[in-house]
XYZ file of C-alpha atoms in Angstrom:
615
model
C 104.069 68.920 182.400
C 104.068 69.459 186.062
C 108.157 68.812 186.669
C 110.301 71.511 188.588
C 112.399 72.553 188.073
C 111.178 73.163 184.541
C 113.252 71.243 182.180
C 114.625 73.320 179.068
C 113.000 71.178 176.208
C 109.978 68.796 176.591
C 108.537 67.733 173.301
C 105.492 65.385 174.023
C 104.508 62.861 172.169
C 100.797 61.327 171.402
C 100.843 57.838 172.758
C 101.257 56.358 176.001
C 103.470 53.844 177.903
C 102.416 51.686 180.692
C 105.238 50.771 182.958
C 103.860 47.033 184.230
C 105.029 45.301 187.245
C 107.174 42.778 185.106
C 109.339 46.234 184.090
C 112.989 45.912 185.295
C 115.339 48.960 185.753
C 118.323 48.160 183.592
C 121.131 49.818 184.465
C 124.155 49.834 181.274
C 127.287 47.680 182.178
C 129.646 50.655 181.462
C 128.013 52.787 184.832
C 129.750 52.463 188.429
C 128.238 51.352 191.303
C 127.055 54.867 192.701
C 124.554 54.788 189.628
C 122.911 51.638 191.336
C 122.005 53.624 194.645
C 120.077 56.217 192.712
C 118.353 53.265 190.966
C 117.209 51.803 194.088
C 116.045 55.402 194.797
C 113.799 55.183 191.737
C 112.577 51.278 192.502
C 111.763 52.364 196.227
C 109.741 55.368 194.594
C 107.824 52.957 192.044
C 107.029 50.708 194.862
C 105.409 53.904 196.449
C 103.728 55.311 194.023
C 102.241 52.298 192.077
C 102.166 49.379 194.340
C 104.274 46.866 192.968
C 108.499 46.389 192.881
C 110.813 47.106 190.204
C 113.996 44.863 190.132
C 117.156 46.549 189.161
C 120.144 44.379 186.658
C 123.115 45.345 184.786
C 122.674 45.021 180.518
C 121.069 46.408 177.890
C 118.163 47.749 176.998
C 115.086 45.330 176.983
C 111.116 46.024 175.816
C 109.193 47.479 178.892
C 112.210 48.427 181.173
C 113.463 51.910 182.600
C 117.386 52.530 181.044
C 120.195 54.059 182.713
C 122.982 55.123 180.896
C 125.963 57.736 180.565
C 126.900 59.485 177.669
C 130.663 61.174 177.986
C 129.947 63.629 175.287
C 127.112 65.607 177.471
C 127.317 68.070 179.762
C 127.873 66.812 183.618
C 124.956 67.867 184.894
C 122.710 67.607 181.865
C 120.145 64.466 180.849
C 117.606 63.103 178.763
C 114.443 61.203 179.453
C 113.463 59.453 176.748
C 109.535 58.206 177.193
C 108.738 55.566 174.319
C 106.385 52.870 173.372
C 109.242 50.210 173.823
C 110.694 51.797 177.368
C 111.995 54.654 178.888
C 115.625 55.758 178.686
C 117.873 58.119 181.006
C 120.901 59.186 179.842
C 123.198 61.879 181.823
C 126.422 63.432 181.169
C 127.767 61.694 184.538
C 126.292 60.063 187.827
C 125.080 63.678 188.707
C 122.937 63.677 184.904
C 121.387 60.530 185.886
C 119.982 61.318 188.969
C 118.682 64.440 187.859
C 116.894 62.154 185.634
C 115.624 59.723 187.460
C 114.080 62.830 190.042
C 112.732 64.155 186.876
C 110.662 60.715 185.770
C 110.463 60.494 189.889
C 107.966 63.237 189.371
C 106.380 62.393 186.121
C 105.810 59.023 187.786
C 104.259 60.996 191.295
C 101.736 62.548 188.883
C 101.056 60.217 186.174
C 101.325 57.166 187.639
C 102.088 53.554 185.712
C 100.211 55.293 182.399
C 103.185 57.581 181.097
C 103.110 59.890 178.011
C 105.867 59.317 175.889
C 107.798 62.368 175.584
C 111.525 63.501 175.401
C 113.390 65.824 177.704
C 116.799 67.551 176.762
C 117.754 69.041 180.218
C 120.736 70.901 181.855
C 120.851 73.677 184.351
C 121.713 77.420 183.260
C 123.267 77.969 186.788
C 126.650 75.628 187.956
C 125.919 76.445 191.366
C 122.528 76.303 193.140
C 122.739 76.063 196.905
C 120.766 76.256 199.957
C 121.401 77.762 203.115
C 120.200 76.516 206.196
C 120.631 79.217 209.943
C 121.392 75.747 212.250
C 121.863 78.528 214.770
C 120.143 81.451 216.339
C 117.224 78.964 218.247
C 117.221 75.966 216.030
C 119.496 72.794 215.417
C 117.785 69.774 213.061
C 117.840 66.724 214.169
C 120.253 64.470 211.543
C 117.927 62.286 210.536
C 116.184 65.557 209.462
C 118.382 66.801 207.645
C 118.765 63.443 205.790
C 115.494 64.251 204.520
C 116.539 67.813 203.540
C 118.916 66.404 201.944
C 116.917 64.338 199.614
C 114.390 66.862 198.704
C 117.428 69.352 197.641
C 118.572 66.624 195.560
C 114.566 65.900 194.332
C 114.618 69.378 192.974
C 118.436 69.617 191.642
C 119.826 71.740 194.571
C 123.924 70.534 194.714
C 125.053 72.788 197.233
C 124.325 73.021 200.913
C 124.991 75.304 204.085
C 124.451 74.959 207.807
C 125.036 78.517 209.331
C 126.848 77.949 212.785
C 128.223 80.340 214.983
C 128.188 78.438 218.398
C 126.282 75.534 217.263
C 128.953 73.043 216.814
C 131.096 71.025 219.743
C 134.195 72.728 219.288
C 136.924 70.740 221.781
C 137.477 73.082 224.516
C 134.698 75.744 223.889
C 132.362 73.934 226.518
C 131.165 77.745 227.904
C 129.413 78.293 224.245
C 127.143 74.990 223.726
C 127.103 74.191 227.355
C 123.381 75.106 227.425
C 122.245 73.904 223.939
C 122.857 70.351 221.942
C 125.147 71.304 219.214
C 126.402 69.283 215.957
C 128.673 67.082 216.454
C 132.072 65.707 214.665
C 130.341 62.680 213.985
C 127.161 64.353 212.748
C 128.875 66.649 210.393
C 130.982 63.736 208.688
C 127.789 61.750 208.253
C 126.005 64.445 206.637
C 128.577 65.386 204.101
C 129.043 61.653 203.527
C 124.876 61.511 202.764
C 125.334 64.635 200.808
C 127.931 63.512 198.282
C 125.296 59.959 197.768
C 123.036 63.351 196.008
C 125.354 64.462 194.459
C 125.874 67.756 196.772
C 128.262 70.014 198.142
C 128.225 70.368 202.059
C 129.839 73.457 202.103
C 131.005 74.517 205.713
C 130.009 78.114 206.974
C 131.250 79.272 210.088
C 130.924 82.918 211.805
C 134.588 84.424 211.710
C 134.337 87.994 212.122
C 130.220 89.372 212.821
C 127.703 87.582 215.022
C 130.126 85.942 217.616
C 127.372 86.769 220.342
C 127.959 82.938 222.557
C 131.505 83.104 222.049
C 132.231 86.916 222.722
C 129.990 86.771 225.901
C 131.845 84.298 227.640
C 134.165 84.902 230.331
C 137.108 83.584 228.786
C 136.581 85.426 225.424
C 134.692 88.378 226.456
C 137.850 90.213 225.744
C 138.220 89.872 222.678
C 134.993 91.567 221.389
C 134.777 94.527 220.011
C 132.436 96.073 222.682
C 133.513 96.007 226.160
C 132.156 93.926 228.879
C 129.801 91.994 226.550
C 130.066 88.886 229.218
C 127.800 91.423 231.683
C 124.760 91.588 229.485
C 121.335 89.980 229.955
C 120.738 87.257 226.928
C 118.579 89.338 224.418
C 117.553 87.859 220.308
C 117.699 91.664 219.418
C 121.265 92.319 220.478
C 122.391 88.518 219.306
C 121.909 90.441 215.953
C 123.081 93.935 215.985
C 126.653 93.126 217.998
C 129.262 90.737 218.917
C 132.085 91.430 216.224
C 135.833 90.545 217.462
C 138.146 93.226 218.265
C 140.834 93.189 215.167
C 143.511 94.824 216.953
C 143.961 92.267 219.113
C 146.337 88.815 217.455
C 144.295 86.341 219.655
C 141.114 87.203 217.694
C 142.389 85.870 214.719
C 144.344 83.063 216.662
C 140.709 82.042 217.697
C 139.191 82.166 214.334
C 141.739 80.512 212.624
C 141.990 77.652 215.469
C 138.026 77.181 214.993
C 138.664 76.819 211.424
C 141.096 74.327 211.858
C 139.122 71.970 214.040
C 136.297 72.540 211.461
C 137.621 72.316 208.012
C 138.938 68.686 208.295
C 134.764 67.499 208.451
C 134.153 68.345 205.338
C 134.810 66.818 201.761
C 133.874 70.196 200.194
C 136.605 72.142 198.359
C 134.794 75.351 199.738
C 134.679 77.324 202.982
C 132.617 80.081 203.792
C 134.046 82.423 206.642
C 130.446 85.011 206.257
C 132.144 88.445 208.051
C 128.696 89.624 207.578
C 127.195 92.889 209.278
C 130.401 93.609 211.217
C 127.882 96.297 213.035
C 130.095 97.504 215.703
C 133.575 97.186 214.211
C 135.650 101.097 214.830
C 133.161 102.143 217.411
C 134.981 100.513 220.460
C 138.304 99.042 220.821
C 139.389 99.627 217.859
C 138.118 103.038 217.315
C 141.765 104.643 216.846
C 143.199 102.305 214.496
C 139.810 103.175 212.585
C 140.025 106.595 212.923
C 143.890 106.302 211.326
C 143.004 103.711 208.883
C 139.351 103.845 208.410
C 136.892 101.366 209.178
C 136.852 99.775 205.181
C 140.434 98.900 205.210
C 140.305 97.283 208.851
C 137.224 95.498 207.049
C 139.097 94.216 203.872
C 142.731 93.379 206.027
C 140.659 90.894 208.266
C 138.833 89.186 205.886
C 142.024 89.308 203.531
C 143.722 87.410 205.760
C 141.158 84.850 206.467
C 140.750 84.471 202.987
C 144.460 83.604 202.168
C 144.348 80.888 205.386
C 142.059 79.196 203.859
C 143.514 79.319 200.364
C 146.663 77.846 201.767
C 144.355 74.879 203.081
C 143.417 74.399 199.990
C 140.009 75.701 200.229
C 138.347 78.290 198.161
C 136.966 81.546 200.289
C 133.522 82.838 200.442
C 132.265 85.528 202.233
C 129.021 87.610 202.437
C 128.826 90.691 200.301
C 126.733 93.452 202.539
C 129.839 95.200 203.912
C 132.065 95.394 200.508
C 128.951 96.192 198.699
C 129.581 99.654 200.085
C 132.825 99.985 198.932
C 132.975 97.339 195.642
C 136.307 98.245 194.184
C 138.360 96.749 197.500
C 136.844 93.207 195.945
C 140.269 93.501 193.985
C 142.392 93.474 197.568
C 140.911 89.874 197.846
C 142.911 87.149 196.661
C 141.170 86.321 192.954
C 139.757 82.726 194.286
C 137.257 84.842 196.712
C 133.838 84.473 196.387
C 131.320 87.377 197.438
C 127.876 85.863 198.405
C 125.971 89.198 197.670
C 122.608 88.915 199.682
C 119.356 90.850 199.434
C 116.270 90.180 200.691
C 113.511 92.642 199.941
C 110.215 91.531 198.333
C 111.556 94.982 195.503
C 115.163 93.874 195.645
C 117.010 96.090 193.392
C 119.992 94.710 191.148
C 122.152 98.134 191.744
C 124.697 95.266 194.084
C 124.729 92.785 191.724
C 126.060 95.259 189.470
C 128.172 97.146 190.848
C 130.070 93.922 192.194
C 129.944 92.424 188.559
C 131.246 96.124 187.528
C 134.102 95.536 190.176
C 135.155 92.532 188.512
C 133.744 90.253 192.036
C 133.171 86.215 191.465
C 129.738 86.345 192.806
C 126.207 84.386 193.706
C 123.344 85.806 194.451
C 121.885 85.598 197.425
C 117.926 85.833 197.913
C 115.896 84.196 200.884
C 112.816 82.399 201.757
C 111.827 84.846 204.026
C 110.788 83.051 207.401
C 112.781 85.024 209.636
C 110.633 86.526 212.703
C 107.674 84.616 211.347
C 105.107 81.875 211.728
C 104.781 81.523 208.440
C 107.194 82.284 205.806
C 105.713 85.174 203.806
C 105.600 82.921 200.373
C 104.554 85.636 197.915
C 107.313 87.849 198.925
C 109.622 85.390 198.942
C 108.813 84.231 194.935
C 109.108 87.977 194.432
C 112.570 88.255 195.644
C 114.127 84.907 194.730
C 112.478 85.465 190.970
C 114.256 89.223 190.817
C 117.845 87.388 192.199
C 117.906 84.904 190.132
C 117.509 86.897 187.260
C 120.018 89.391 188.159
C 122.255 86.370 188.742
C 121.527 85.724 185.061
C 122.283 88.995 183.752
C 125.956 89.851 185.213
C 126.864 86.242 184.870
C 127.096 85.116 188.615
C 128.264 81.745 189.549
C 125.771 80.847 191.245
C 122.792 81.199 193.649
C 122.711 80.822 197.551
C 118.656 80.580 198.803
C 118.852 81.401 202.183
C 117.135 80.484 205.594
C 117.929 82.484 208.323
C 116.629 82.122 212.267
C 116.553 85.531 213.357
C 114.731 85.575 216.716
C 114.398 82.381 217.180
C 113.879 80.297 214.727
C 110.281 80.336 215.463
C 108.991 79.500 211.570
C 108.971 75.233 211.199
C 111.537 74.326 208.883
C 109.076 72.857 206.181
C 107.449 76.265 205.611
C 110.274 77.237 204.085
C 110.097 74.224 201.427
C 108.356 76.041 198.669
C 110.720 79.203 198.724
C 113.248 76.236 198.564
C 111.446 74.991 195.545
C 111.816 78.586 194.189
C 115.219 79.172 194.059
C 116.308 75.710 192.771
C 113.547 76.274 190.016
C 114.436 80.052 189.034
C 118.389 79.021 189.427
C 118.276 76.307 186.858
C 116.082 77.698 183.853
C 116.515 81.147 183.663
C 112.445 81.339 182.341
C 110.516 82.204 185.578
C 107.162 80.711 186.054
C 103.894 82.826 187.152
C 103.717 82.659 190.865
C 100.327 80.876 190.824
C 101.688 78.340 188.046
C 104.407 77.777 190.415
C 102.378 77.451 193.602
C 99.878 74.790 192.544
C 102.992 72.604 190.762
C 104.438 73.320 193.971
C 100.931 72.135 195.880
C 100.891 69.076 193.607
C 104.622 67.652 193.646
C 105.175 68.328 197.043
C 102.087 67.582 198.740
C 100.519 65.549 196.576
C 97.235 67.937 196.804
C 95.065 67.329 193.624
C 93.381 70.590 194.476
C 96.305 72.454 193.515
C 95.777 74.858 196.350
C 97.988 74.454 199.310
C 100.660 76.578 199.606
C 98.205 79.075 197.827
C 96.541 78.683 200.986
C 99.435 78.912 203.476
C 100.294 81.875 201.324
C 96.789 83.829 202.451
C 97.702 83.109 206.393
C 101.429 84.144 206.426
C 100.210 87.866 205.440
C 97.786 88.238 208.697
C 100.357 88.154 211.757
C 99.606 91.948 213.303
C 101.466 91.470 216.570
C 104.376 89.769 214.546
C 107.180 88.088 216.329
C 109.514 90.973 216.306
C 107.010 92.691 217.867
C 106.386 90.034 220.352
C 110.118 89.606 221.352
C 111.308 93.480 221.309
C 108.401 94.465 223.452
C 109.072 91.694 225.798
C 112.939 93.039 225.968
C 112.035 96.413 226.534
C 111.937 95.188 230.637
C 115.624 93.414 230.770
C 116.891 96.544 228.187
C 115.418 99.349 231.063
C 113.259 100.760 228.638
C 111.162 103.329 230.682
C 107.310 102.871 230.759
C 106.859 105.439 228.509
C 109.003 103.786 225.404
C 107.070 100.935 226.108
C 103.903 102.508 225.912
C 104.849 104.486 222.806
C 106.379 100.649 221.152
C 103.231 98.427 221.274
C 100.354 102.187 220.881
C 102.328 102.703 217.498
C 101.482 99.017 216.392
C 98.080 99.064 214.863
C 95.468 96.254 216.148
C 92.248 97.766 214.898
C 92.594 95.025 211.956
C 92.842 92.209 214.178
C 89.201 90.838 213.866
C 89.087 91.437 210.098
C 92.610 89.418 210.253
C 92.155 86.576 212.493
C 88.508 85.766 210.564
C 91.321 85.323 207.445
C 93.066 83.036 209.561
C 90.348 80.934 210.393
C 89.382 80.840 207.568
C 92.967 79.747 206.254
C 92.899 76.837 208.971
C 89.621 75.654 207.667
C 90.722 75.538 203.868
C 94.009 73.284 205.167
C 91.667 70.974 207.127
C 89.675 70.763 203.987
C 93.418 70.207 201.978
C 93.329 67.111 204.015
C 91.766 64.972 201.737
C 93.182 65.700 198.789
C 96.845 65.409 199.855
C 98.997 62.469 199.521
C 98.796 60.195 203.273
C 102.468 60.670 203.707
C 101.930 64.681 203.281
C 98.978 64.983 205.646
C 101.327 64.926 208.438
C 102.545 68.613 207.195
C 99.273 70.187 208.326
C 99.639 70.106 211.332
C 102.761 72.681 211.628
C 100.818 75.345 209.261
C 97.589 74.957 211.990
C 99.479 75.612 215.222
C 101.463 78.140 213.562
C 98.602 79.805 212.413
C 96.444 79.612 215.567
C 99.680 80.877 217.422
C 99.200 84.171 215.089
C 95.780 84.539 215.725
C 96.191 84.362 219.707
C 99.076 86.684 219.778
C 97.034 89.050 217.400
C 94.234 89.072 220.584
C 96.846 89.181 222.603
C 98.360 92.240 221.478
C 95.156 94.183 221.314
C 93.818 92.963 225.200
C 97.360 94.374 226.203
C 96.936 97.038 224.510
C 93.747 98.096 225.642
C 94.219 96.763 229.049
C 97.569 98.370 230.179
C 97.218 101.600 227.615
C 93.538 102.105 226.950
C 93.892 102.157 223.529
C 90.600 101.191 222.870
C 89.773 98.088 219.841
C 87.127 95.511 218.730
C 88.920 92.790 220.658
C 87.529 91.470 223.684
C 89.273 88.751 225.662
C 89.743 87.661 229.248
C 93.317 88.023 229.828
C 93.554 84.770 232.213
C 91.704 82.652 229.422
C 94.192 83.684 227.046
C 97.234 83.273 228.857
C 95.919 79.610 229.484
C 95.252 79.231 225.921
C 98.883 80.628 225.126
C 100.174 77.593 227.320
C 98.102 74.875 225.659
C 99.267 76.233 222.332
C 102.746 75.748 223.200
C 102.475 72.678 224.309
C 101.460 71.889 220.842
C 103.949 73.448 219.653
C 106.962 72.095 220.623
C 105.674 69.027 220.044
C 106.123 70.284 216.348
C 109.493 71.760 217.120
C 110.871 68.358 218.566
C 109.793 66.081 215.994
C 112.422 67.980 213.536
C 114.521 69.376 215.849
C 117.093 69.114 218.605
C 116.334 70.797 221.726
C 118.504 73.719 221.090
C 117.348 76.852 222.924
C 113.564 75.973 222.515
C 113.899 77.295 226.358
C 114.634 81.021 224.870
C 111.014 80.975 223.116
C 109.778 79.232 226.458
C 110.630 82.306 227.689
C 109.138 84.762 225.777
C 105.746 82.569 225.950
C 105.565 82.447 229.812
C 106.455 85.912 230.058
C 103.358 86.756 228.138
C 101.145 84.334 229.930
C 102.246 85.875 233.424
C 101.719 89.189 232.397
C 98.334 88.110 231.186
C 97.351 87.051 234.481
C 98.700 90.245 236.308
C 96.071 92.099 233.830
């Protein structure tokens, strides 16, 4: 059966039912009203998928009808379909159970259509907590009626706990220097969300920058002084140095003053009895300001007294801490200086991940998730094979030292510069792998994936957008650290020695795989569902963006280096073709997307198309 996440039992029958249009869904007199919204889900999705309306009523069960009921004695979060001659019946151990299985038959239905095979499901998920985490920072903020529709695929695939990284990103009252150039969440926005969430049956867990990665707020002129580094209000705006710095100077009271005020403005939003305060890659902390209390204390116990104190604000708001793990992971035994609620989101995102964190955290005695990623960071196109290599490997280790749960994450390094829909099947991943612990093989995965999603009988889409996301040779990182190199006063030499040390001799052999790639999703076209064909689009321009930086890379190369390749390319063509591309392009960006700092990638295109045209 082509459902995902796989369900735990499926015992298959050998007849058939036909759900006609006279079928009714019945929902039992005992549920609430809440079960009536996910019925209208279901009816909606009938209507789709087979053409004709199902009414919904309150009673009991009738010949010919779809069933929803609750059944105290299950699990919460666990259901059964039952697919008969007489009917179909849904039963869940709450509101939560029945959705889950109505999303189930929602996909049984996608595939099969009105001719069902009867068949029973016993279901329940062998992780509590299965979340998603979604960077609504570093370049890009969704629009909200996008992230409505997040919202329902998370809850189409069983996700029940979401994210939204901010660190600037949000309309904080009198912070007007830090979103004054970009069009952050607001209030209003956040509320509706978390009220949209809780309809699926998910957490909208708020996760806010505390400690690390204050870049906006520590290089304004009213806060400058309280980062870490001095006179971090003077620098040029640079994606590299957004990541590496910007951590608040701990010896000083008013950095916590500020954190804990931001907290306070944002913590009343949200429904969620959660908060996650991150403190991640603290980078700089002891090498500036407070380099002497470091060298008295050392640099670990500064670490652990910050977030200690963080942690017990927020337990006295009644909120449970989380943090991320990369820093503590160093030093695991100072998890026990944390109040005992605390929650270490241990994150690792290599395609070889090892589990040495997981256990030495689980050794520690640390309340933990595991934290993999769908890694689209500094890319077109998420790289999906790597990404099913390191969610599988997390997930598993989750398993074994009996974590709590499992955080996928979605970071915007750079940027953002990956569409937000590429990162749907590495979505898929991680709320398949976090609730059965049995991991499908990567090309089982990919053409359920292709089918459920996309509604592509040929089973071969994202196997497809798989083959293109490996072929980026002048990658993004590459693209935006060369470019910096000018405002950073790198000397002509470093530059020289950056892009001569990148290797473009592959770049015909690579861009003939990416046309090739393009073709195969223009050929995808007709065997995708209508309402998916509009998801092509994004994977083409993305793709033909990595193919013209790949020529672009080599004509620069050659051009201002004389390192000599198989490229050939008038620079003045391309840097016209780099324009018309982005047009393209953020027209993509826009139509999921606020405007956000689409300017900052403006930026790194035009610089590339002027110094094209200086060639």
């Amino acid at each position: 059966m082509n459902i995902l996440p796989r369900p735990q039992s499926v015992i298959l029958g050998k007849e058939n039912f036909i759900f006609t249009y006279r079928g009714r869904i019945v929902i039992d007199s005992s549920c609430d009203s809440e079960v009536f919204t996910h019925a209208k889900l279901l009816s909606k999705d009938i209507e789709a998928n087979l053409g004709f309306h199902a009414a919904i009523t309150k009673g009991e069960f009738e010949d010919g009808c779809i069933y929803l009921k609750c059944a105290e004695t299950m699990k919460k979060e666990e259901y059964t379909v039952s697919i008969q001659q007489d009917g179909i019946r849904i039963c869940g151990g709450s509101n939560a159970g029945i959705l889950y299985g109505i999303q189930t038959l929602r996909q049984i239905i996608s595939v099969e259509g009105a001719i069902l095979p009867c068949l029973t499901i016993n279901d329940y998920p062998d992780m509590p907590n299965r979340g998603y985490y979604l960077d609504a920072t570093r370049g890009r903020i969704p629009t909200l009626a996008y992230l409505k529709s997040f919202v329902e695929k998370l809850s189409y695939y069983k996700i029940n706990q979401l994210q939204l990284y901010v660190e600037h990103s949000f309309l904080f009252q009198g912070l007007s220097e830090v979103w004054r150039d970009d069009t952050p969440l607001t209030a209003d926005e956040i509320m509706e969300l978390d009220a949209y969430c809780r309809q699926f049956h998910i957490e909208l867990i708020p996760s806010l920058s505390s400690f690390g990665h204050l870049y906006k707020l520590l290089s304004t002129k009213t806060y400058a002084s309280l980062c870490e580094l001095p006179d971090s209000d003077k620098e040029p705006f640079s994606f590299n140095d957004r990541m590496d710095h910007h951590t608040v100077d701990v010896t000083n009271r008013e950095s916590m003053k500020l954190v804990k005020k931001l907290i306070d403005e944002y913590i009343p939003l949200f429904s969620s009895k959660h908060f996650n305060l991150c403190a991640d890659e603290t980078f700089d902390l002891g090498k500036g300001k407070s380099k002497v209390l470091a060298d008295q204390i050392g640099v670990d116990n500064m670490y652990v007294s910050f977030v200690k104190e963080l942690c017990e604000y927020l337990i006295e708001k009644g909120k449970r801490p989380m943090f991320w793990g990369d820093i503590i992971k160093g030093f695991p035994d100072a998890i026990n200086q944390l109040p005992a609620e605390t929650i270490c989101l241990n994150w690792g995102y290599s395609r070889n991940e090892g589990e040495e964190a997981a256990l030495a955290l689980h050794e520690a005695g640390a309340t933990q998730y595991l934290c993999p990623g769908v890694a689209g960071w500094n890319q077109f196109i998420n790289f999906i094979d790597a990404s099913y290599e390191n969610i599988s490997r997390m997930c598993s280790y989750a398993h074994k030292y009996q974590a709590i749960g499992i955080l996928n994450t979605d970071w915007g390094d750079f940027g953002h510069i990956n569409h937000p829909e590429f990162s749907i099947t590495g979505m898929i991943f991680g709320a398949a792998f976090s609730w059965n612990r049995q991991i499908p093989d990567n090309d089982e995965i990919k053409g359920q994936i292709s089918l459920l999603e996309f509604g592509d009988s040929s089973l071969s889409f994202v196997h497809n957008a798989a083959l293109l996301s490996e072929k980026s040779v002048f990658e993004w990182y590459h693209i935006v650290r060369y470019m910096e190199m000018d405002s950073k006063g790198k000397s002509a030499k470093e530059k020289r020695d950056y892009l001569t040390a990148l290797d473009f001799s592959g770049v015909k052999a690579a861009n003939e795989v990416i046309n090739q790639g393009i073709n195969n999703l223009y050929r995808n076209l007709k065997h995708l569902d209508c309402n998916k064909k509009v998801l092509v689009k994004p994977y083409i321009v993305a793709a033909e963006g990595m193919e013209l930086f790949n020529i672009i890379g080599a004509v620069m190369c050659q051009e201002l280096y004389g390192v000599k390749n198989e490229v050939q390319a008038d620079p003045k063509v391309l840097a016209e073709q780099l324009e018309h591309w982005f047009y393209h392009y953020k027209e993509v960006w826009r139509s999921v997307s606020k405007e956000s700092e689409l300017y900052r990638i403006q930026d790194v295109i035009l610089w590339y198309a002027d110094r094209l045209r200086e060639l």
